[in-house]
mmCIF file of C-alpha atoms in Angstrom:
data_model
loop_
_atom_site.group_PDB
_atom_site.id
_atom_site.type_symbol
_atom_site.label_atom_id
_atom_site.label_comp_id
_atom_site.label_asym_id
_atom_site.label_seq_id
_atom_site.Cartn_x
_atom_site.Cartn_y
_atom_site.Cartn_z
ATOM 1 C CA UNK A 22 0.000 0.000 0.000
ATOM 2 C CA UNK A 23 1.342 3.440 -1.027
ATOM 3 C CA UNK A 24 0.419 6.071 1.571
ATOM 4 C CA UNK A 25 0.347 9.721 0.510
ATOM 5 C CA UNK A 26 0.124 12.400 3.153
ATOM 6 C CA UNK A 27 -0.863 15.943 2.175
ATOM 7 C CA UNK A 28 -0.943 19.336 3.890
ATOM 8 C CA UNK A 29 -3.734 21.828 3.140
ATOM 9 C CA UNK A 30 -4.737 25.115 4.718
ATOM 10 C CA UNK A 31 -7.677 25.251 7.064
ATOM 11 C CA UNK A 32 -10.562 26.587 5.021
ATOM 12 C CA UNK A 33 -13.226 24.644 3.164
ATOM 13 C CA UNK A 34 -12.154 26.311 -0.080
ATOM 14 C CA UNK A 35 -8.888 24.357 0.219
ATOM 15 C CA UNK A 36 -9.559 21.162 2.154
ATOM 16 C CA UNK A 37 -13.120 20.595 0.904
ATOM 17 C CA UNK A 38 -12.276 19.450 -2.639
ATOM 18 C CA UNK A 39 -9.099 17.687 -1.496
ATOM 19 C CA UNK A 40 -10.870 15.503 1.025
ATOM 20 C CA UNK A 41 -13.793 14.948 -1.349
ATOM 21 C CA UNK A 42 -11.395 13.674 -4.026
ATOM 22 C CA UNK A 43 -9.944 10.883 -1.891
ATOM 23 C CA UNK A 44 -12.681 8.190 -2.081
ATOM 24 C CA UNK A 45 -12.951 8.328 -5.866
ATOM 25 C CA UNK A 46 -9.188 8.326 -6.391
ATOM 26 C CA UNK A 47 -8.672 5.425 -4.012
ATOM 27 C CA UNK A 48 -11.480 3.466 -5.680
ATOM 28 C CA UNK A 49 -9.650 3.642 -9.010
ATOM 29 C CA UNK A 50 -6.210 3.316 -7.386
ATOM 30 C CA UNK A 51 -6.768 0.720 -4.626
ATOM 31 C CA UNK A 52 -3.077 0.484 -3.816
ATOM 32 C CA UNK A 53 -2.903 4.202 -2.878
ATOM 33 C CA UNK A 54 -4.062 5.653 0.437
ATOM 34 C CA UNK A 55 -4.338 9.456 0.846
ATOM 35 C CA UNK A 56 -4.815 11.575 3.964
ATOM 36 C CA UNK A 57 -4.919 15.371 4.324
ATOM 37 C CA UNK A 58 -3.852 17.467 7.311
ATOM 38 C CA UNK A 59 -4.555 21.195 7.738
ATOM 39 C CA UNK A 60 -2.693 24.277 8.920
ATOM 40 C CA UNK A 61 -3.771 27.862 9.511
ATOM 41 C CA UNK A 62 -4.177 30.507 6.805
ATOM 42 C CA UNK A 63 -1.316 32.467 8.386
ATOM 43 C CA UNK A 64 0.993 29.445 8.237
ATOM 44 C CA UNK A 65 -0.068 28.817 4.634
ATOM 45 C CA UNK A 66 0.969 32.335 3.663
ATOM 46 C CA UNK A 67 4.015 32.949 5.805
ATOM 47 C CA UNK A 68 5.406 29.919 7.701
ATOM 48 C CA UNK A 69 8.578 28.356 6.256
ATOM 49 C CA UNK A 70 7.918 25.365 4.017
ATOM 50 C CA UNK A 71 11.112 23.420 4.565
ATOM 51 C CA UNK A 72 10.113 22.461 8.097
ATOM 52 C CA UNK A 73 7.063 20.473 6.910
ATOM 53 C CA UNK A 74 8.351 18.855 3.737
ATOM 54 C CA UNK A 75 9.859 15.863 5.489
ATOM 55 C CA UNK A 76 6.451 14.848 6.813
ATOM 56 C CA UNK A 77 4.351 15.308 3.656
ATOM 57 C CA UNK A 78 4.298 14.068 0.081
ATOM 58 C CA UNK A 79 1.934 16.791 -1.141
ATOM 59 C CA UNK A 80 1.733 20.398 0.008
ATOM 60 C CA UNK A 81 -0.722 23.094 -1.074
ATOM 61 C CA UNK A 82 1.198 26.363 -0.930
ATOM 62 C CA UNK A 83 1.145 30.041 -1.877
ATOM 63 C CA UNK A 84 3.193 30.999 -4.951
ATOM 64 C CA UNK A 85 5.537 33.542 -3.258
ATOM 65 C CA UNK A 86 7.306 30.500 -1.768
ATOM 66 C CA UNK A 87 8.464 29.481 -5.234
ATOM 67 C CA UNK A 88 11.710 31.455 -5.013
ATOM 68 C CA UNK A 89 12.828 29.592 -1.892
ATOM 69 C CA UNK A 90 11.608 26.311 -3.360
ATOM 70 C CA UNK A 91 13.639 26.776 -6.541
ATOM 71 C CA UNK A 92 16.759 27.936 -4.687
ATOM 72 C CA UNK A 93 16.652 24.960 -2.329
ATOM 73 C CA UNK A 94 15.221 22.321 -4.685
ATOM 74 C CA UNK A 95 12.504 21.720 -2.088
ATOM 75 C CA UNK A 96 9.843 20.425 -4.493
ATOM 76 C CA UNK A 97 9.795 18.070 -7.464
ATOM 77 C CA UNK A 98 9.617 20.021 -10.754
ATOM 78 C CA UNK A 99 6.679 18.912 -12.877
ATOM 79 C CA UNK A 100 8.562 19.495 -16.148
ATOM 80 C CA UNK A 101 9.787 15.920 -16.527
ATOM 81 C CA UNK A 102 6.297 14.600 -15.821
ATOM 82 C CA UNK A 103 4.394 16.687 -18.385
ATOM 83 C CA UNK A 104 4.726 16.636 -22.162
ATOM 84 C CA UNK A 105 5.241 19.852 -24.097
ATOM 85 C CA UNK A 106 1.611 19.664 -25.172
ATOM 86 C CA UNK A 107 0.390 19.124 -21.607
ATOM 87 C CA UNK A 108 2.368 22.095 -20.301
ATOM 88 C CA UNK A 109 1.002 24.288 -23.079
ATOM 89 C CA UNK A 110 -2.525 23.131 -22.256
ATOM 90 C CA UNK A 111 -2.151 23.823 -18.526
ATOM 91 C CA UNK A 112 -0.795 27.285 -19.295
ATOM 92 C CA UNK A 113 -3.697 28.101 -21.632
ATOM 93 C CA UNK A 114 -6.226 26.806 -19.113
ATOM 94 C CA UNK A 115 -4.853 28.676 -16.088
ATOM 95 C CA UNK A 116 -6.528 31.842 -14.816
ATOM 96 C CA UNK A 117 -4.500 35.024 -15.164
ATOM 97 C CA UNK A 118 -0.835 34.367 -14.400
ATOM 98 C CA UNK A 119 -1.535 31.404 -12.129
ATOM 99 C CA UNK A 120 0.556 28.961 -14.166
ATOM 100 C CA UNK A 121 3.401 31.448 -14.496
ATOM 101 C CA UNK A 122 3.337 32.169 -10.759
ATOM 102 C CA UNK A 123 4.777 28.707 -9.981
ATOM 103 C CA UNK A 124 7.689 29.033 -12.400
ATOM 104 C CA UNK A 125 11.217 29.829 -11.298
ATOM 105 C CA UNK A 126 14.621 29.140 -12.854
ATOM 106 C CA UNK A 127 12.875 27.799 -15.954
ATOM 107 C CA UNK A 128 10.982 25.054 -14.117
ATOM 108 C CA UNK A 129 7.394 24.423 -12.998
ATOM 109 C CA UNK A 130 7.204 23.848 -9.241
ATOM 110 C CA UNK A 131 3.448 23.360 -8.759
ATOM 111 C CA UNK A 132 0.135 22.935 -10.551
ATOM 112 C CA UNK A 133 -2.270 25.837 -9.866
ATOM 113 C CA UNK A 134 -5.373 24.113 -8.516
ATOM 114 C CA UNK A 135 -6.856 27.259 -6.913
ATOM 115 C CA UNK A 136 -6.998 30.809 -8.293
ATOM 116 C CA UNK A 137 -7.778 34.034 -6.452
ATOM 117 C CA UNK A 138 -7.002 37.718 -6.355
ATOM 118 C CA UNK A 139 -8.272 40.774 -4.560
ATOM 119 C CA UNK A 140 -11.789 41.548 -5.776
ATOM 120 C CA UNK A 141 -14.745 43.634 -4.625
ATOM 121 C CA UNK A 142 -17.680 42.216 -2.651
ATOM 122 C CA UNK A 143 -21.025 43.465 -1.410
ATOM 123 C CA UNK A 144 -24.352 42.584 0.132
ATOM 124 C CA UNK A 145 -26.859 42.962 -2.729
ATOM 125 C CA UNK A 146 -29.760 43.579 -0.337
ATOM 126 C CA UNK A 147 -27.944 46.320 1.593
ATOM 127 C CA UNK A 148 -26.558 47.977 -1.532
ATOM 128 C CA UNK A 149 -29.988 48.172 -3.137
ATOM 129 C CA UNK A 150 -31.367 49.472 0.162
ATOM 130 C CA UNK A 151 -29.073 52.473 -0.238
ATOM 131 C CA UNK A 152 -30.218 52.949 -3.822
ATOM 132 C CA UNK A 153 -26.600 52.498 -4.889
ATOM 133 C CA UNK A 154 -24.792 50.575 -7.618
ATOM 134 C CA UNK A 155 -21.486 48.710 -7.513
ATOM 135 C CA UNK A 156 -18.642 51.283 -7.605
ATOM 136 C CA UNK A 157 -16.294 51.355 -10.569
ATOM 137 C CA UNK A 158 -13.755 53.930 -9.362
ATOM 138 C CA UNK A 159 -12.044 55.147 -6.203
ATOM 139 C CA UNK A 160 -14.267 58.219 -6.219
ATOM 140 C CA UNK A 161 -17.357 55.999 -6.425
ATOM 141 C CA UNK A 162 -16.193 54.014 -3.394
ATOM 142 C CA UNK A 163 -15.713 57.167 -1.340
ATOM 143 C CA UNK A 164 -19.180 58.370 -2.321
ATOM 144 C CA UNK A 165 -20.684 55.020 -1.321
ATOM 145 C CA UNK A 166 -18.779 55.083 1.960
ATOM 146 C CA UNK A 167 -20.211 58.501 2.847
ATOM 147 C CA UNK A 168 -23.716 57.440 1.836
ATOM 148 C CA UNK A 169 -23.409 54.312 3.955
ATOM 149 C CA UNK A 170 -22.265 56.302 6.999
ATOM 150 C CA UNK A 171 -25.258 58.606 6.638
ATOM 151 C CA UNK A 172 -27.478 55.514 7.002
ATOM 152 C CA UNK A 173 -25.552 53.973 9.896
ATOM 153 C CA UNK A 174 -23.688 51.474 7.732
ATOM 154 C CA UNK A 175 -20.139 51.046 6.485
ATOM 155 C CA UNK A 176 -17.838 49.957 3.744
ATOM 156 C CA UNK A 177 -14.985 47.710 4.973
ATOM 157 C CA UNK A 178 -11.382 46.963 4.107
ATOM 158 C CA UNK A 179 -9.451 44.028 5.662
ATOM 159 C CA UNK A 180 -6.360 45.670 7.149
ATOM 160 C CA UNK A 181 -4.457 43.149 9.235
ATOM 161 C CA UNK A 182 -0.767 43.591 8.379
ATOM 162 C CA UNK A 183 -0.698 40.836 5.744
ATOM 163 C CA UNK A 184 -3.644 42.315 3.873
ATOM 164 C CA UNK A 185 -2.372 45.871 4.337
ATOM 165 C CA UNK A 186 0.855 44.899 2.599
ATOM 166 C CA UNK A 187 -1.094 43.149 -0.157
ATOM 167 C CA UNK A 188 -2.980 46.408 -0.710
ATOM 168 C CA UNK A 189 0.270 48.354 -0.980
ATOM 169 C CA UNK A 190 1.405 45.882 -3.650
ATOM 170 C CA UNK A 191 -1.872 46.170 -5.565
ATOM 171 C CA UNK A 192 -1.737 49.960 -5.500
ATOM 172 C CA UNK A 193 1.955 50.184 -6.516
ATOM 173 C CA UNK A 194 2.671 47.078 -8.664
ATOM 174 C CA UNK A 195 6.449 46.840 -8.128
ATOM 175 C CA UNK A 196 8.209 45.150 -11.078
ATOM 176 C CA UNK A 197 8.656 41.418 -10.593
ATOM 177 C CA UNK A 198 12.353 41.451 -11.467
ATOM 178 C CA UNK A 199 13.282 45.025 -10.673
ATOM 179 C CA UNK A 200 16.343 46.078 -8.700
ATOM 180 C CA UNK A 201 14.246 48.697 -6.887
ATOM 181 C CA UNK A 202 10.794 48.677 -5.318
ATOM 182 C CA UNK A 203 8.786 51.610 -6.727
ATOM 183 C CA UNK A 204 9.092 55.381 -6.863
ATOM 184 C CA UNK A 205 8.358 57.420 -3.774
ATOM 185 C CA UNK A 206 5.380 59.097 -5.458
ATOM 186 C CA UNK A 207 3.686 55.749 -6.088
ATOM 187 C CA UNK A 208 3.848 54.808 -2.401
ATOM 188 C CA UNK A 209 2.638 58.251 -1.350
ATOM 189 C CA UNK A 210 -0.324 57.993 -3.727
ATOM 190 C CA UNK A 211 -1.164 54.455 -2.558
ATOM 191 C CA UNK A 212 -1.029 55.376 1.125
ATOM 192 C CA UNK A 213 -3.137 58.485 0.505
ATOM 193 C CA UNK A 214 -5.889 56.559 -1.285
ATOM 194 C CA UNK A 215 -5.867 53.718 1.237
ATOM 195 C CA UNK A 216 -6.149 56.167 4.125
ATOM 196 C CA UNK A 217 -9.218 57.679 2.453
ATOM 197 C CA UNK A 218 -10.802 54.225 2.307
ATOM 198 C CA UNK A 219 -9.752 53.339 5.845
ATOM 199 C CA UNK A 220 -11.329 56.506 7.262
ATOM 200 C CA UNK A 221 -14.717 55.344 5.962
ATOM 201 C CA UNK A 222 -14.228 51.659 6.790
ATOM 202 C CA UNK A 223 -15.837 49.700 9.597
ATOM 203 C CA UNK A 224 -13.855 50.225 12.835
ATOM 204 C CA UNK A 225 -13.062 46.497 13.051
ATOM 205 C CA UNK A 226 -11.324 46.556 9.661
ATOM 206 C CA UNK A 227 -7.780 46.687 11.165
ATOM 207 C CA UNK A 228 -8.477 43.350 12.882
ATOM 208 C CA UNK A 229 -9.972 41.630 9.846
ATOM 209 C CA UNK A 230 -8.534 39.396 7.175
ATOM 210 C CA UNK A 231 -10.912 38.588 4.269
ATOM 211 C CA UNK A 232 -12.467 35.575 6.021
ATOM 212 C CA UNK A 233 -13.245 37.501 9.219
ATOM 213 C CA UNK A 234 -14.611 40.377 7.145
ATOM 214 C CA UNK A 235 -16.875 38.102 5.100
ATOM 215 C CA UNK A 236 -18.040 36.254 8.193
ATOM 216 C CA UNK A 237 -19.092 39.589 9.687
ATOM 217 C CA UNK A 238 -20.842 40.634 6.485
ATOM 218 C CA UNK A 239 -23.061 37.547 6.426
ATOM 219 C CA UNK A 240 -23.731 37.559 10.174
ATOM 220 C CA UNK A 241 -24.450 41.279 10.624
ATOM 221 C CA UNK A 242 -26.184 43.905 8.527
ATOM 222 C CA UNK A 243 -23.847 46.895 8.765
ATOM 223 C CA UNK A 244 -21.209 46.344 6.035
ATOM 224 C CA UNK A 245 -22.419 47.121 2.536
ATOM 225 C CA UNK A 246 -19.326 46.856 0.364
ATOM 226 C CA UNK A 247 -15.618 45.934 0.329
ATOM 227 C CA UNK A 248 -13.488 47.318 -2.521
ATOM 228 C CA UNK A 249 -10.416 45.055 -2.151
ATOM 229 C CA UNK A 250 -10.131 41.636 -0.482
ATOM 230 C CA UNK A 251 -9.178 38.174 -1.692
ATOM 231 C CA UNK A 252 -12.305 36.502 -3.032
ATOM 232 C CA UNK A 253 -13.891 33.393 -1.520
ATOM 233 C CA UNK A 254 -16.488 31.652 -3.656
ATOM 234 C CA UNK A 255 -18.022 29.968 -0.586
ATOM 235 C CA UNK A 256 -19.775 33.198 0.438
ATOM 236 C CA UNK A 257 -21.331 33.648 -3.008
ATOM 237 C CA UNK A 258 -22.641 30.088 -3.118
ATOM 238 C CA UNK A 259 -24.850 30.641 -0.054
ATOM 239 C CA UNK A 260 -28.605 30.529 -0.639
ATOM 240 C CA UNK A 261 -29.794 32.762 2.225
ATOM 241 C CA UNK A 262 -30.592 36.502 1.834
ATOM 242 C CA UNK A 263 -27.273 37.490 3.436
ATOM 243 C CA UNK A 264 -25.170 35.941 0.700
ATOM 244 C CA UNK A 265 -22.397 38.017 -0.801
ATOM 245 C CA UNK A 266 -21.966 39.001 -4.409
ATOM 246 C CA UNK A 267 -18.554 39.672 -5.922
ATOM 247 C CA UNK A 268 -17.418 42.098 -8.593
ATOM 248 C CA UNK A 269 -14.345 43.467 -10.317
ATOM 249 C CA UNK A 270 -12.232 45.875 -8.285
ATOM 250 C CA UNK A 271 -13.080 49.590 -8.598
ATOM 251 C CA UNK A 272 -10.210 50.453 -10.887
ATOM 252 C CA UNK A 273 -10.719 51.883 -14.391
ATOM 253 C CA UNK A 274 -10.047 49.998 -17.586
ATOM 254 C CA UNK A 275 -8.502 46.562 -17.358
ATOM 255 C CA UNK A 276 -6.606 47.126 -14.111
ATOM 256 C CA UNK A 277 -6.327 44.048 -11.943
ATOM 257 C CA UNK A 278 -5.303 43.352 -8.360
ATOM 258 C CA UNK A 279 -2.804 41.201 -6.473
ATOM 259 C CA UNK A 280 -2.821 37.538 -7.519
ATOM 260 C CA UNK A 281 -3.276 34.890 -4.837
ATOM 261 C CA UNK A 282 -4.485 31.308 -5.118
ATOM 262 C CA UNK A 283 -2.755 28.047 -4.321
ATOM 263 C CA UNK A 284 -0.716 25.409 -6.079
ATOM 264 C CA UNK A 285 -0.105 21.767 -5.284
ATOM 265 C CA UNK A 286 3.483 20.619 -5.102
ATOM 266 C CA UNK A 287 5.266 17.332 -4.437
ATOM 267 C CA UNK A 288 7.951 17.316 -1.754
ATOM 268 C CA UNK A 289 11.456 16.526 -2.949
ATOM 269 C CA UNK A 290 11.694 14.266 0.117
ATOM 270 C CA UNK A 291 8.687 12.167 -0.885
ATOM 271 C CA UNK A 292 9.348 8.466 -1.329
ATOM 272 C CA UNK A 293 6.209 8.222 -3.505
ATOM 273 C CA UNK A 294 6.790 10.879 -6.140
ATOM 274 C CA UNK A 295 5.098 9.158 -9.074
ATOM 275 C CA UNK A 296 1.902 8.465 -7.127
ATOM 276 C CA UNK A 297 1.844 12.017 -5.742
ATOM 277 C CA UNK A 298 2.354 13.573 -9.173
ATOM 278 C CA UNK A 299 -0.406 11.440 -10.703
ATOM 279 C CA UNK A 300 -2.830 12.526 -8.001
ATOM 280 C CA UNK A 301 -1.825 16.211 -8.368
ATOM 281 C CA UNK A 302 -2.437 16.047 -12.118
ATOM 282 C CA UNK A 303 -5.851 14.532 -11.431
ATOM 283 C CA UNK A 304 -6.791 17.466 -9.173
ATOM 284 C CA UNK A 305 -5.653 19.976 -11.792
ATOM 285 C CA UNK A 306 -7.568 18.485 -14.718
ATOM 286 C CA UNK A 307 -10.360 20.689 -16.129
ATOM 287 C CA UNK A 308 -12.924 17.904 -15.806
ATOM 288 C CA UNK A 309 -12.328 17.657 -12.038
ATOM 289 C CA UNK A 310 -11.876 21.394 -11.573
ATOM 290 C CA UNK A 311 -15.246 22.357 -13.059
ATOM 291 C CA UNK A 312 -17.244 19.544 -11.438
ATOM 292 C CA UNK A 313 -16.382 17.872 -8.140
ATOM 293 C CA UNK A 314 -13.766 20.476 -7.185
ATOM 294 C CA UNK A 315 -16.285 23.333 -7.296
ATOM 295 C CA UNK A 316 -19.015 21.121 -5.887
ATOM 296 C CA UNK A 317 -16.979 20.537 -2.735
ATOM 297 C CA UNK A 318 -16.454 24.265 -2.147
ATOM 298 C CA UNK A 319 -13.253 24.758 -4.122
ATOM 299 C CA UNK A 320 -12.186 27.792 -6.140
ATOM 300 C CA UNK A 321 -10.547 26.251 -9.207
ATOM 301 C CA UNK A 322 -7.496 27.379 -11.119
ATOM 302 C CA UNK A 323 -8.901 26.189 -14.462
ATOM 303 C CA UNK A 324 -10.093 28.871 -16.883
ATOM 304 C CA UNK A 325 -12.625 26.405 -18.286
ATOM 305 C CA UNK A 326 -14.189 26.205 -14.836
ATOM 306 C CA UNK A 327 -14.283 29.995 -14.422
ATOM 307 C CA UNK A 328 -16.131 30.316 -17.739
ATOM 308 C CA UNK A 329 -18.468 27.360 -17.212
ATOM 309 C CA UNK A 330 -22.150 28.316 -17.171
ATOM 310 C CA UNK A 331 -23.208 25.643 -14.688
ATOM 311 C CA UNK A 332 -20.354 26.534 -12.349
ATOM 312 C CA UNK A 333 -21.399 30.181 -12.348
ATOM 313 C CA UNK A 334 -25.064 29.341 -11.908
ATOM 314 C CA UNK A 335 -24.179 27.358 -8.781
ATOM 315 C CA UNK A 336 -21.951 30.073 -7.317
ATOM 316 C CA UNK A 337 -23.849 33.310 -7.759
ATOM 317 C CA UNK A 338 -21.830 34.174 -10.875
ATOM 318 C CA UNK A 339 -18.740 34.583 -8.706
ATOM 319 C CA UNK A 340 -16.289 33.577 -11.423
ATOM 320 C CA UNK A 341 -17.777 35.447 -14.379
ATOM 321 C CA UNK A 342 -18.212 38.620 -12.330
ATOM 322 C CA UNK A 343 -14.547 38.743 -11.238
ATOM 323 C CA UNK A 344 -12.848 37.234 -14.288
ATOM 324 C CA UNK A 345 -11.685 40.570 -15.728
ATOM 325 C CA UNK A 346 -9.839 41.426 -12.546
ATOM 326 C CA UNK A 347 -8.057 38.107 -12.179
ATOM 327 C CA UNK A 348 -7.136 37.931 -15.850
ATOM 328 C CA UNK A 349 -5.332 41.263 -15.354
ATOM 329 C CA UNK A 350 -4.037 40.355 -11.903
ATOM 330 C CA UNK A 351 -0.642 41.461 -10.655
ATOM 331 C CA UNK A 352 2.051 38.840 -10.074
ATOM 332 C CA UNK A 353 4.234 39.916 -7.158
ATOM 333 C CA UNK A 354 7.988 39.233 -7.121
ATOM 334 C CA UNK A 355 8.997 35.654 -6.343
ATOM 335 C CA UNK A 356 12.747 35.863 -5.666
ATOM 336 C CA UNK A 357 13.992 33.872 -2.675
ATOM 337 C CA UNK A 358 14.149 36.865 -0.331
ATOM 338 C CA UNK A 359 10.682 38.203 -1.085
ATOM 339 C CA UNK A 360 8.803 36.407 1.691
ATOM 340 C CA UNK A 361 11.112 37.787 4.382
ATOM 341 C CA UNK A 362 10.740 41.250 2.807
ATOM 342 C CA UNK A 363 6.957 40.881 2.894
ATOM 343 C CA UNK A 364 6.878 39.718 6.522
ATOM 344 C CA UNK A 365 9.086 42.603 7.674
ATOM 345 C CA UNK A 366 7.160 45.257 5.754
ATOM 346 C CA UNK A 367 3.594 44.157 6.556
ATOM 347 C CA UNK A 368 3.337 45.790 10.027
ATOM 348 C CA UNK A 369 4.722 49.038 8.624
ATOM 349 C CA UNK A 370 2.219 48.985 5.766
ATOM 350 C CA UNK A 371 -0.605 48.670 8.301
ATOM 351 C CA UNK A 372 0.881 51.480 10.403
ATOM 352 C CA UNK A 373 1.165 53.786 7.384
ATOM 353 C CA UNK A 374 -2.451 53.207 6.339
ATOM 354 C CA UNK A 375 -3.511 53.873 9.945
ATOM 355 C CA UNK A 376 -1.626 57.189 9.915
ATOM 356 C CA UNK A 377 0.946 56.016 12.456
ATOM 357 C CA UNK A 378 3.821 56.124 9.953
ATOM 358 C CA UNK A 379 4.362 58.622 7.164
ATOM 359 C CA UNK A 380 4.199 57.532 3.536
ATOM 360 C CA UNK A 381 7.767 58.727 3.095
ATOM 361 C CA UNK A 382 8.968 56.607 6.029
ATOM 362 C CA UNK A 383 7.186 53.584 4.578
ATOM 363 C CA UNK A 384 8.734 54.136 1.144
ATOM 364 C CA UNK A 385 12.228 54.482 2.632
ATOM 365 C CA UNK A 386 11.858 51.220 4.521
ATOM 366 C CA UNK A 387 10.333 49.379 1.557
ATOM 367 C CA UNK A 388 13.087 50.536 -0.749
ATOM 368 C CA UNK A 389 15.928 49.587 1.609
ATOM 369 C CA UNK A 390 14.416 46.278 2.649
ATOM 370 C CA UNK A 391 13.603 45.343 -0.955
ATOM 371 C CA UNK A 392 17.198 45.882 -2.043
ATOM 372 C CA UNK A 393 18.335 43.731 0.857
ATOM 373 C CA UNK A 394 15.873 40.993 -0.103
ATOM 374 C CA UNK A 395 17.391 40.689 -3.562
ATOM 375 C CA UNK A 396 20.655 39.596 -1.983
ATOM 376 C CA UNK A 397 19.224 37.305 0.696
ATOM 377 C CA UNK A 398 19.020 34.089 -1.350
ATOM 378 C CA UNK A 399 21.945 32.118 -2.798
ATOM 379 C CA UNK A 400 21.461 33.637 -6.248
ATOM 380 C CA UNK A 401 21.311 37.117 -4.776
ATOM 381 C CA UNK A 402 24.447 36.609 -2.752
ATOM 382 C CA UNK A 403 26.289 35.456 -5.871
ATOM 383 C CA UNK A 404 25.109 38.592 -7.700
ATOM 384 C CA UNK A 405 26.294 40.874 -4.908
ATOM 385 C CA UNK A 406 29.686 39.155 -4.560
#
């Protein structure tokens, strides 16, 4: 008996379709046994991967880890296990830059089974109660925020440090392979606009990540609209009156927002690589992604699934209504030092948006710390030598 052990993050969007896939896979592969463990959302996004790879064959992880993975050879590249035609198909069928986000040093380190980015969300019943429409610009959001306050309601903006830093990245779009972060003026403009939103946002916003924000929105009746937060299809698939609807971010033209999502990788320490890779490919196939994966609460990485009429009918049109944003989504840097840069900068991003740190002080720290991050991995140290 081959036993595969996998590590997911603790939300139904992730573990739901993984656990649901096990009985069917084991029925057609009776010599393979699969079990899934879970870890917190924070650990998924920020905890070092190397510490868990010895215990797991399969790990669902966030793409900013790919720089460290490539530098350390921590995962099995999929390149030798996919034909040229298969790789081209996966790339065409991925949403936005999801496929590209797991590439580093010319190799593919994961299959993107989940796709997400920052999108807008709202309570349709509360928005219509204000006689308002979904905003399409920053000015529209401010107008809605003032109208909501006049009626005893709020807009919201998840602003825990991790999400605050994600907002800074969305509003500045630093180049993925640049030697510098961004110009001072871009950070000043981003902080200024985010402060305007924060001033009108629900007072609990600084303590919310997207999940806590959405939980509040469906449990209470005081948050009308959120302009930027990572989307979760589970809240759109609800059937009660407090369900959420999702929309493109309030940015003009084809502007997107920060890319998130999750990929499935195979540990380089796995003794069962072939079985793990076969199972990962199964999860990433369009047929699974647009059927049982969505049916179990998943948010697929397959473009076919995002465009599928039945999938959208079952999920409140979540995918069709946010597709423009994710197709134009921003792929953050993925060099080996980026995660440490992100962790160090996140509290300062939150402080700047809260008015506790000047925009100029934030820019100075971002710029210095970003330069340092480029030299923190083995490749960076060789470049600086």
